[in-house]
Amino acid sequence: MRFFIDTANLAQIEEALAMGVIDGVTTNPSLMAKEGIKGAKNVNNHYKTIANLVGDRDVSAEVIATDFEGMKSEGEMFAGLADNIVVKVPMIKEGLKAINYFKENGIRTNCTLIFSAGQALLAANAGANFVSPFIGRVDDIGWNGLNLIEDIFNIFQKQIIDTEILAASIRNPFHIIECAKLGADVATCPLKSIEALLNHPLTDKGLAQFMEDAKKLS
Ligand code: G3P
């Protein structure tokens, strides 16, 4: 399972790149707003900066329009910013039309705000390259987000669908490990969830012991 980082924060992207653990970046309007990016020109420049920063790794840039024509022109503009931009489109009827259009025109897409297997199937059939099921938000309402990953994985396998499952709304390291076990292709994670995978008390204890013993070597 590949890791993407779910942020528009350049320092966090650089940190994850330096660790060598990420294959892409996902953003959304909330994450862009968190960085204080305002105005279409600055938003586009920020996407361009992220796309350059990550080399040939994927960068999902989310459209703000919710009508077909608006999504089409916004998506075409995003795709023109850099070759590694994937246009992120919401799971609504107009979004499916946009995904279908982008597919026909060689623009890669990530269908976001997926909360059911049916939505994932629709997005895949429309031609999405990625579907983004939001597992944390499903958990938030008392359901099981990981079951959604399992359902989509089973359906895509049985139906021989090559749309990639990009697990999103990851909140903790447990989500990441379970998504890997369930067969998600990608997990897009906040940096803190990726870094939480580093922690183990036996690693800390073992390192402290090695450092103590290293003193005897000098
Ligand atoms: O990738 C989607 C993600 O940013 C949503 O996460 O934590 O706002 O549910 P969250």
Short mmCIF file of N, CA and C in Angstrom, two decimals, residues 9-159:
data_model
loop_
_atom_site.label_atom_id
_atom_site.label_comp_id
_atom_site.label_asym_id
_atom_site.label_seq_id
_atom_site.Cartn_x
_atom_site.Cartn_y
_atom_site.Cartn_z
N ASN A 9 0.23 21.69 3.48
CA ASN A 9 1.33 22.35 4.20
C ASN A 9 2.68 21.93 3.61
N LEU A 10 3.42 22.90 3.09
CA LEU A 10 4.66 22.58 2.37
C LEU A 10 5.71 21.95 3.28
N ALA A 11 5.82 22.45 4.51
CA ALA A 11 6.83 21.91 5.42
C ALA A 11 6.54 20.43 5.73
N GLN A 12 5.26 20.12 5.92
CA GLN A 12 4.90 18.72 6.20
C GLN A 12 5.16 17.82 4.99
N ILE A 13 4.89 18.35 3.81
CA ILE A 13 5.15 17.57 2.59
C ILE A 13 6.65 17.31 2.47
N GLU A 14 7.44 18.35 2.72
CA GLU A 14 8.91 18.19 2.65
C GLU A 14 9.41 17.17 3.66
N GLU A 15 8.84 17.21 4.87
CA GLU A 15 9.25 16.28 5.92
C GLU A 15 8.95 14.83 5.49
N ALA A 16 7.77 14.61 4.96
CA ALA A 16 7.39 13.25 4.54
C ALA A 16 8.23 12.80 3.34
N LEU A 17 8.53 13.74 2.43
CA LEU A 17 9.39 13.39 1.28
C LEU A 17 10.77 12.97 1.76
N ALA A 18 11.28 13.72 2.76
CA ALA A 18 12.64 13.42 3.26
C ALA A 18 12.68 12.02 3.88
N MET A 19 11.57 11.60 4.48
CA MET A 19 11.52 10.23 5.05
C MET A 19 11.40 9.18 3.96
N GLY A 20 11.05 9.60 2.77
CA GLY A 20 10.98 8.66 1.64
C GLY A 20 9.77 7.75 1.67
N VAL A 21 8.71 8.20 2.38
CA VAL A 21 7.59 7.27 2.55
C VAL A 21 6.34 7.65 1.76
N ILE A 22 6.36 8.76 1.05
CA ILE A 22 5.11 9.14 0.35
C ILE A 22 5.24 9.11 -1.17
N ASP A 23 4.11 8.75 -1.78
CA ASP A 23 4.04 8.68 -3.24
C ASP A 23 3.08 9.71 -3.81
N GLY A 24 2.62 10.62 -2.97
CA GLY A 24 1.69 11.61 -3.49
C GLY A 24 1.13 12.48 -2.40
N VAL A 25 0.31 13.45 -2.84
CA VAL A 25 -0.30 14.42 -1.92
C VAL A 25 -1.78 14.54 -2.28
N THR A 26 -2.62 14.63 -1.25
CA THR A 26 -4.02 14.98 -1.51
C THR A 26 -4.34 16.26 -0.75
N THR A 27 -5.18 17.07 -1.35
CA THR A 27 -5.59 18.31 -0.69
C THR A 27 -7.10 18.40 -0.84
N ASN A 28 -7.67 19.36 -0.17
CA ASN A 28 -9.09 19.69 -0.38
C ASN A 28 -9.26 21.15 0.02
N PRO A 29 -10.43 21.74 -0.24
CA PRO A 29 -10.58 23.17 0.08
C PRO A 29 -10.35 23.47 1.56
N SER A 30 -10.71 22.54 2.45
CA SER A 30 -10.50 22.79 3.88
C SER A 30 -9.01 22.84 4.21
N LEU A 31 -8.24 21.93 3.61
CA LEU A 31 -6.79 21.91 3.88
C LEU A 31 -6.10 23.14 3.28
N MET A 32 -6.58 23.60 2.12
CA MET A 32 -6.01 24.81 1.51
C MET A 32 -6.33 26.01 2.40
N ALA A 33 -7.57 26.08 2.89
CA ALA A 33 -7.97 27.21 3.75
C ALA A 33 -7.14 27.23 5.03
N LYS A 34 -6.83 26.04 5.55
CA LYS A 34 -6.02 25.93 6.77
C LYS A 34 -4.64 26.58 6.60
N GLU A 35 -4.15 26.58 5.36
CA GLU A 35 -2.83 27.19 5.09
C GLU A 35 -2.96 28.68 4.79
N GLY A 36 -4.20 29.20 4.84
CA GLY A 36 -4.41 30.63 4.62
C GLY A 36 -4.31 31.04 3.16
N ILE A 37 -4.47 30.08 2.24
CA ILE A 37 -4.38 30.39 0.80
C ILE A 37 -5.71 31.02 0.37
N LYS A 38 -5.64 32.20 -0.24
CA LYS A 38 -6.88 32.90 -0.64
C LYS A 38 -6.79 33.32 -2.10
N GLY A 39 -7.91 33.20 -2.81
CA GLY A 39 -7.98 33.68 -4.20
C GLY A 39 -7.52 32.61 -5.18
N ALA A 40 -8.22 32.54 -6.34
CA ALA A 40 -7.96 31.50 -7.33
C ALA A 40 -6.49 31.48 -7.77
N LYS A 41 -5.91 32.68 -7.95
CA LYS A 41 -4.53 32.73 -8.43
C LYS A 41 -3.58 32.09 -7.42
N ASN A 42 -3.76 32.43 -6.15
CA ASN A 42 -2.89 31.87 -5.10
C ASN A 42 -3.11 30.37 -4.93
N VAL A 43 -4.38 29.95 -5.06
CA VAL A 43 -4.69 28.51 -4.96
C VAL A 43 -3.94 27.77 -6.07
N ASN A 44 -4.05 28.29 -7.30
CA ASN A 44 -3.37 27.64 -8.43
C ASN A 44 -1.86 27.61 -8.25
N ASN A 45 -1.32 28.74 -7.77
CA ASN A 45 0.14 28.79 -7.54
C ASN A 45 0.56 27.78 -6.48
N HIS A 46 -0.29 27.63 -5.47
CA HIS A 46 0.06 26.69 -4.39
C HIS A 46 0.04 25.25 -4.93
N TYR A 47 -0.96 24.92 -5.75
CA TYR A 47 -0.98 23.58 -6.36
C TYR A 47 0.26 23.35 -7.21
N LYS A 48 0.64 24.40 -7.95
CA LYS A 48 1.82 24.29 -8.81
C LYS A 48 3.08 24.05 -7.96
N THR A 49 3.18 24.79 -6.85
CA THR A 49 4.34 24.63 -5.96
C THR A 49 4.39 23.21 -5.42
N ILE A 50 3.23 22.70 -4.97
CA ILE A 50 3.20 21.32 -4.43
C ILE A 50 3.59 20.34 -5.54
N ALA A 51 3.02 20.53 -6.72
CA ALA A 51 3.30 19.60 -7.83
C ALA A 51 4.78 19.59 -8.19
N ASN A 52 5.42 20.75 -8.16
CA ASN A 52 6.87 20.81 -8.44
C ASN A 52 7.68 20.16 -7.33
N LEU A 53 7.23 20.41 -6.10
CA LEU A 53 7.95 19.91 -4.93
C LEU A 53 8.05 18.38 -4.92
N VAL A 54 6.98 17.72 -5.39
CA VAL A 54 6.92 16.26 -5.24
C VAL A 54 7.38 15.50 -6.48
N GLY A 55 7.92 16.22 -7.46
CA GLY A 55 8.45 15.54 -8.66
C GLY A 55 7.34 14.93 -9.47
N ASP A 56 7.45 13.60 -9.71
CA ASP A 56 6.42 12.99 -10.56
C ASP A 56 5.32 12.29 -9.74
N ARG A 57 5.30 12.54 -8.43
CA ARG A 57 4.26 11.92 -7.60
C ARG A 57 2.92 12.64 -7.83
N ASP A 58 1.81 11.92 -7.58
CA ASP A 58 0.48 12.49 -7.82
C ASP A 58 0.12 13.58 -6.81
N VAL A 59 -0.59 14.59 -7.30
CA VAL A 59 -1.14 15.63 -6.41
C VAL A 59 -2.61 15.80 -6.76
N SER A 60 -3.49 15.49 -5.81
CA SER A 60 -4.92 15.67 -6.06
C SER A 60 -5.32 17.11 -5.75
N ALA A 61 -5.90 17.77 -6.75
CA ALA A 61 -6.38 19.16 -6.61
C ALA A 61 -7.89 19.15 -6.77
N GLU A 62 -8.59 19.65 -5.77
CA GLU A 62 -10.06 19.49 -5.76
C GLU A 62 -10.79 20.68 -6.38
N VAL A 63 -11.74 20.36 -7.26
CA VAL A 63 -12.55 21.43 -7.87
C VAL A 63 -13.50 22.00 -6.82
N ILE A 64 -13.84 23.26 -7.00
CA ILE A 64 -14.78 23.91 -6.07
C ILE A 64 -16.17 23.98 -6.71
N ALA A 65 -16.20 24.04 -8.05
CA ALA A 65 -17.48 24.08 -8.76
C ALA A 65 -18.27 22.80 -8.49
N THR A 66 -19.60 22.91 -8.57
CA THR A 66 -20.43 21.71 -8.38
C THR A 66 -21.31 21.45 -9.61
N ASP A 67 -21.14 22.25 -10.67
CA ASP A 67 -21.86 21.99 -11.92
C ASP A 67 -20.86 21.48 -12.95
N PHE A 68 -21.38 20.75 -13.95
CA PHE A 68 -20.50 20.09 -14.91
C PHE A 68 -19.56 21.08 -15.60
N GLU A 69 -20.13 22.17 -16.13
CA GLU A 69 -19.28 23.11 -16.90
C GLU A 69 -18.20 23.72 -16.02
N GLY A 70 -18.59 24.04 -14.77
CA GLY A 70 -17.62 24.63 -13.84
C GLY A 70 -16.50 23.65 -13.51
N MET A 71 -16.88 22.39 -13.24
CA MET A 71 -15.88 21.36 -12.90
C MET A 71 -14.96 21.12 -14.09
N LYS A 72 -15.57 21.12 -15.29
CA LYS A 72 -14.80 20.86 -16.52
C LYS A 72 -13.72 21.94 -16.68
N SER A 73 -14.13 23.22 -16.56
CA SER A 73 -13.10 24.24 -16.81
C SER A 73 -12.08 24.30 -15.67
N GLU A 74 -12.54 24.12 -14.43
CA GLU A 74 -11.59 24.13 -13.30
C GLU A 74 -10.61 22.95 -13.41
N GLY A 75 -11.16 21.78 -13.73
CA GLY A 75 -10.33 20.57 -13.83
C GLY A 75 -9.32 20.68 -14.96
N GLU A 76 -9.77 21.22 -16.10
CA GLU A 76 -8.84 21.38 -17.24
C GLU A 76 -7.72 22.35 -16.88
N MET A 77 -8.10 23.39 -16.13
CA MET A 77 -7.09 24.37 -15.71
C MET A 77 -6.09 23.72 -14.74
N PHE A 78 -6.60 22.95 -13.75
CA PHE A 78 -5.70 22.25 -12.81
C PHE A 78 -4.77 21.31 -13.58
N ALA A 79 -5.35 20.54 -14.50
CA ALA A 79 -4.55 19.55 -15.24
C ALA A 79 -3.46 20.23 -16.06
N GLY A 80 -3.72 21.48 -16.46
CA GLY A 80 -2.73 22.24 -17.24
C GLY A 80 -1.59 22.77 -16.38
N LEU A 81 -1.76 22.77 -15.05
CA LEU A 81 -0.72 23.33 -14.17
C LEU A 81 0.52 22.44 -14.13
N ALA A 82 0.30 21.12 -14.14
CA ALA A 82 1.42 20.17 -14.06
C ALA A 82 0.92 18.79 -14.47
N ASP A 83 1.83 17.97 -15.00
CA ASP A 83 1.44 16.63 -15.47
C ASP A 83 1.00 15.70 -14.35
N ASN A 84 1.48 15.97 -13.12
CA ASN A 84 1.18 15.05 -12.02
C ASN A 84 -0.07 15.43 -11.23
N ILE A 85 -0.85 16.38 -11.77
CA ILE A 85 -2.09 16.75 -11.06
C ILE A 85 -3.22 15.78 -11.42
N VAL A 86 -3.89 15.32 -10.37
CA VAL A 86 -5.08 14.47 -10.51
C VAL A 86 -6.25 15.34 -10.07
N VAL A 87 -7.30 15.42 -10.89
CA VAL A 87 -8.42 16.30 -10.55
C VAL A 87 -9.37 15.58 -9.60
N LYS A 88 -9.61 16.23 -8.46
CA LYS A 88 -10.46 15.62 -7.43
C LYS A 88 -11.87 16.18 -7.59
N VAL A 89 -12.82 15.26 -7.72
CA VAL A 89 -14.19 15.63 -8.08
C VAL A 89 -15.14 15.02 -7.03
N PRO A 90 -16.14 15.80 -6.57
CA PRO A 90 -17.04 15.24 -5.55
C PRO A 90 -18.02 14.21 -6.12
N MET A 91 -18.45 13.29 -5.26
CA MET A 91 -19.37 12.23 -5.64
C MET A 91 -20.80 12.77 -5.72
N ILE A 92 -21.08 13.46 -6.83
CA ILE A 92 -22.45 13.92 -7.12
C ILE A 92 -22.69 13.63 -8.60
N LYS A 93 -23.95 13.76 -9.04
CA LYS A 93 -24.26 13.39 -10.43
C LYS A 93 -23.41 14.21 -11.43
N GLU A 94 -23.33 15.53 -11.18
CA GLU A 94 -22.52 16.37 -12.07
C GLU A 94 -21.05 15.95 -12.03
N GLY A 95 -20.63 15.47 -10.86
CA GLY A 95 -19.25 15.00 -10.70
C GLY A 95 -18.99 13.79 -11.58
N LEU A 96 -19.99 12.89 -11.65
CA LEU A 96 -19.83 11.70 -12.51
C LEU A 96 -19.69 12.13 -13.97
N LYS A 97 -20.50 13.13 -14.37
CA LYS A 97 -20.41 13.61 -15.76
C LYS A 97 -19.01 14.18 -16.02
N ALA A 98 -18.50 14.90 -15.01
CA ALA A 98 -17.16 15.49 -15.17
C ALA A 98 -16.10 14.39 -15.25
N ILE A 99 -16.21 13.38 -14.39
CA ILE A 99 -15.24 12.26 -14.40
C ILE A 99 -15.27 11.58 -15.77
N ASN A 100 -16.47 11.35 -16.28
CA ASN A 100 -16.62 10.73 -17.60
C ASN A 100 -15.95 11.59 -18.68
N TYR A 101 -16.18 12.91 -18.60
CA TYR A 101 -15.56 13.83 -19.57
C TYR A 101 -14.04 13.79 -19.45
N PHE A 102 -13.53 13.86 -18.21
CA PHE A 102 -12.07 13.88 -18.02
C PHE A 102 -11.44 12.58 -18.52
N LYS A 103 -12.13 11.46 -18.28
CA LYS A 103 -11.64 10.16 -18.75
C LYS A 103 -11.45 10.19 -20.27
N GLU A 104 -12.50 10.70 -20.93
CA GLU A 104 -12.46 10.78 -22.40
C GLU A 104 -11.33 11.68 -22.90
N ASN A 105 -10.93 12.62 -22.03
CA ASN A 105 -9.94 13.60 -22.45
C ASN A 105 -8.57 13.43 -21.80
N GLY A 106 -8.34 12.24 -21.27
CA GLY A 106 -7.00 11.90 -20.77
C GLY A 106 -6.59 12.61 -19.49
N ILE A 107 -7.58 13.08 -18.71
CA ILE A 107 -7.26 13.75 -17.43
C ILE A 107 -7.62 12.79 -16.30
N ARG A 108 -6.65 12.55 -15.42
CA ARG A 108 -6.88 11.58 -14.33
C ARG A 108 -7.72 12.21 -13.22
N THR A 109 -8.54 11.36 -12.57
CA THR A 109 -9.45 11.87 -11.53
C THR A 109 -9.44 11.02 -10.27
N ASN A 110 -9.81 11.71 -9.19
CA ASN A 110 -9.98 11.08 -7.88
C ASN A 110 -11.37 11.49 -7.42
N CYS A 111 -12.28 10.52 -7.25
CA CYS A 111 -13.65 10.85 -6.81
C CYS A 111 -13.69 10.85 -5.29
N THR A 112 -14.01 12.02 -4.73
CA THR A 112 -13.94 12.20 -3.29
C THR A 112 -15.32 12.18 -2.65
N LEU A 113 -15.33 12.13 -1.33
CA LEU A 113 -16.56 12.09 -0.53
C LEU A 113 -17.35 10.81 -0.82
N ILE A 114 -16.64 9.69 -0.84
CA ILE A 114 -17.27 8.38 -1.03
C ILE A 114 -17.61 7.80 0.35
N PHE A 115 -18.88 7.48 0.54
CA PHE A 115 -19.33 6.93 1.83
C PHE A 115 -20.08 5.61 1.67
N SER A 116 -20.17 5.08 0.45
CA SER A 116 -20.83 3.77 0.28
C SER A 116 -20.19 3.03 -0.89
N ALA A 117 -20.38 1.72 -0.89
CA ALA A 117 -19.82 0.90 -1.97
C ALA A 117 -20.50 1.25 -3.29
N GLY A 118 -21.79 1.59 -3.23
CA GLY A 118 -22.51 1.96 -4.45
C GLY A 118 -21.89 3.20 -5.10
N GLN A 119 -21.55 4.17 -4.26
CA GLN A 119 -20.92 5.38 -4.80
C GLN A 119 -19.57 5.04 -5.44
N ALA A 120 -18.83 4.15 -4.81
CA ALA A 120 -17.51 3.76 -5.34
C ALA A 120 -17.68 3.08 -6.71
N LEU A 121 -18.70 2.24 -6.82
CA LEU A 121 -18.96 1.53 -8.07
C LEU A 121 -19.33 2.51 -9.18
N LEU A 122 -20.18 3.49 -8.85
CA LEU A 122 -20.56 4.50 -9.84
C LEU A 122 -19.33 5.28 -10.32
N ALA A 123 -18.51 5.70 -9.36
CA ALA A 123 -17.33 6.50 -9.73
C ALA A 123 -16.38 5.69 -10.62
N ALA A 124 -16.22 4.42 -10.26
CA ALA A 124 -15.34 3.56 -11.06
C ALA A 124 -15.90 3.39 -12.47
N ASN A 125 -17.20 3.17 -12.57
CA ASN A 125 -17.80 2.97 -13.89
C ASN A 125 -17.73 4.24 -14.73
N ALA A 126 -17.79 5.40 -14.07
CA ALA A 126 -17.68 6.67 -14.81
C ALA A 126 -16.25 6.89 -15.30
N GLY A 127 -15.28 6.16 -14.70
CA GLY A 127 -13.90 6.27 -15.20
C GLY A 127 -12.92 6.88 -14.22
N ALA A 128 -13.28 6.97 -12.93
CA ALA A 128 -12.34 7.55 -11.96
C ALA A 128 -11.10 6.68 -11.83
N ASN A 129 -9.94 7.31 -11.71
CA ASN A 129 -8.70 6.55 -11.46
C ASN A 129 -8.60 6.14 -10.00
N PHE A 130 -9.11 7.01 -9.11
CA PHE A 130 -9.11 6.73 -7.68
C PHE A 130 -10.52 6.96 -7.12
N VAL A 131 -10.90 6.19 -6.11
CA VAL A 131 -12.06 6.55 -5.28
C VAL A 131 -11.53 6.79 -3.87
N SER A 132 -12.09 7.81 -3.22
CA SER A 132 -11.63 8.16 -1.87
C SER A 132 -12.73 7.93 -0.83
N PRO A 133 -12.80 6.73 -0.25
CA PRO A 133 -13.73 6.51 0.85
C PRO A 133 -13.20 7.17 2.13
N PHE A 134 -14.07 7.89 2.85
CA PHE A 134 -13.67 8.67 4.04
C PHE A 134 -13.92 7.85 5.29
N ILE A 135 -12.95 7.10 5.74
CA ILE A 135 -13.24 6.15 6.82
C ILE A 135 -13.46 6.81 8.18
N GLY A 136 -12.66 7.84 8.49
CA GLY A 136 -12.81 8.49 9.80
C GLY A 136 -14.19 9.11 9.97
N ARG A 137 -14.70 9.71 8.90
CA ARG A 137 -16.01 10.36 9.01
C ARG A 137 -17.13 9.33 9.13
N VAL A 138 -16.93 8.13 8.58
CA VAL A 138 -17.92 7.06 8.77
C VAL A 138 -17.88 6.63 10.24
N ASP A 139 -16.68 6.47 10.77
CA ASP A 139 -16.55 6.13 12.21
C ASP A 139 -17.23 7.19 13.08
N ASP A 140 -17.08 8.46 12.68
CA ASP A 140 -17.63 9.57 13.48
C ASP A 140 -19.13 9.45 13.70
N ILE A 141 -19.83 8.83 12.73
CA ILE A 141 -21.29 8.73 12.91
C ILE A 141 -21.70 7.36 13.46
N GLY A 142 -20.70 6.64 13.99
CA GLY A 142 -21.00 5.38 14.69
C GLY A 142 -21.06 4.16 13.79
N TRP A 143 -20.64 4.30 12.51
CA TRP A 143 -20.54 3.13 11.63
C TRP A 143 -19.08 2.71 11.58
N ASN A 144 -18.78 1.75 10.69
CA ASN A 144 -17.41 1.24 10.65
C ASN A 144 -16.78 1.56 9.30
N GLY A 145 -15.90 2.57 9.31
CA GLY A 145 -15.28 3.01 8.06
C GLY A 145 -14.45 1.93 7.39
N LEU A 146 -13.84 1.07 8.21
CA LEU A 146 -12.99 0.02 7.63
C LEU A 146 -13.83 -1.01 6.87
N ASN A 147 -15.09 -1.22 7.31
CA ASN A 147 -15.97 -2.13 6.56
C ASN A 147 -16.18 -1.62 5.13
N LEU A 148 -16.21 -0.30 5.02
CA LEU A 148 -16.40 0.30 3.69
C LEU A 148 -15.22 -0.04 2.78
N ILE A 149 -14.01 0.03 3.32
CA ILE A 149 -12.82 -0.32 2.53
C ILE A 149 -12.92 -1.79 2.10
N GLU A 150 -13.32 -2.63 3.05
CA GLU A 150 -13.41 -4.08 2.76
C GLU A 150 -14.45 -4.34 1.66
N ASP A 151 -15.62 -3.70 1.77
CA ASP A 151 -16.68 -3.89 0.76
C ASP A 151 -16.20 -3.46 -0.62
N ILE A 152 -15.61 -2.28 -0.67
CA ILE A 152 -15.17 -1.77 -1.99
C ILE A 152 -14.08 -2.67 -2.56
N PHE A 153 -13.16 -3.10 -1.70
CA PHE A 153 -12.08 -3.98 -2.18
C PHE A 153 -12.67 -5.27 -2.76
N ASN A 154 -13.62 -5.89 -2.03
CA ASN A 154 -14.20 -7.15 -2.50
C ASN A 154 -14.93 -6.97 -3.82
N ILE A 155 -15.67 -5.89 -3.93
CA ILE A 155 -16.41 -5.64 -5.18
C ILE A 155 -15.43 -5.40 -6.34
N PHE A 156 -14.45 -4.55 -6.12
CA PHE A 156 -13.51 -4.23 -7.20
C PHE A 156 -12.74 -5.48 -7.64
N GLN A 157 -12.44 -6.34 -6.65
CA GLN A 157 -11.70 -7.57 -7.02
C GLN A 157 -12.56 -8.50 -7.84
N LYS A 158 -13.79 -8.71 -7.36
CA LYS A 158 -14.70 -9.64 -8.04
C LYS A 158 -15.05 -9.14 -9.43
N GLN A 159 -15.22 -7.83 -9.56
CA GLN A 159 -15.65 -7.25 -10.83
C GLN A 159 -14.46 -6.86 -11.73
#
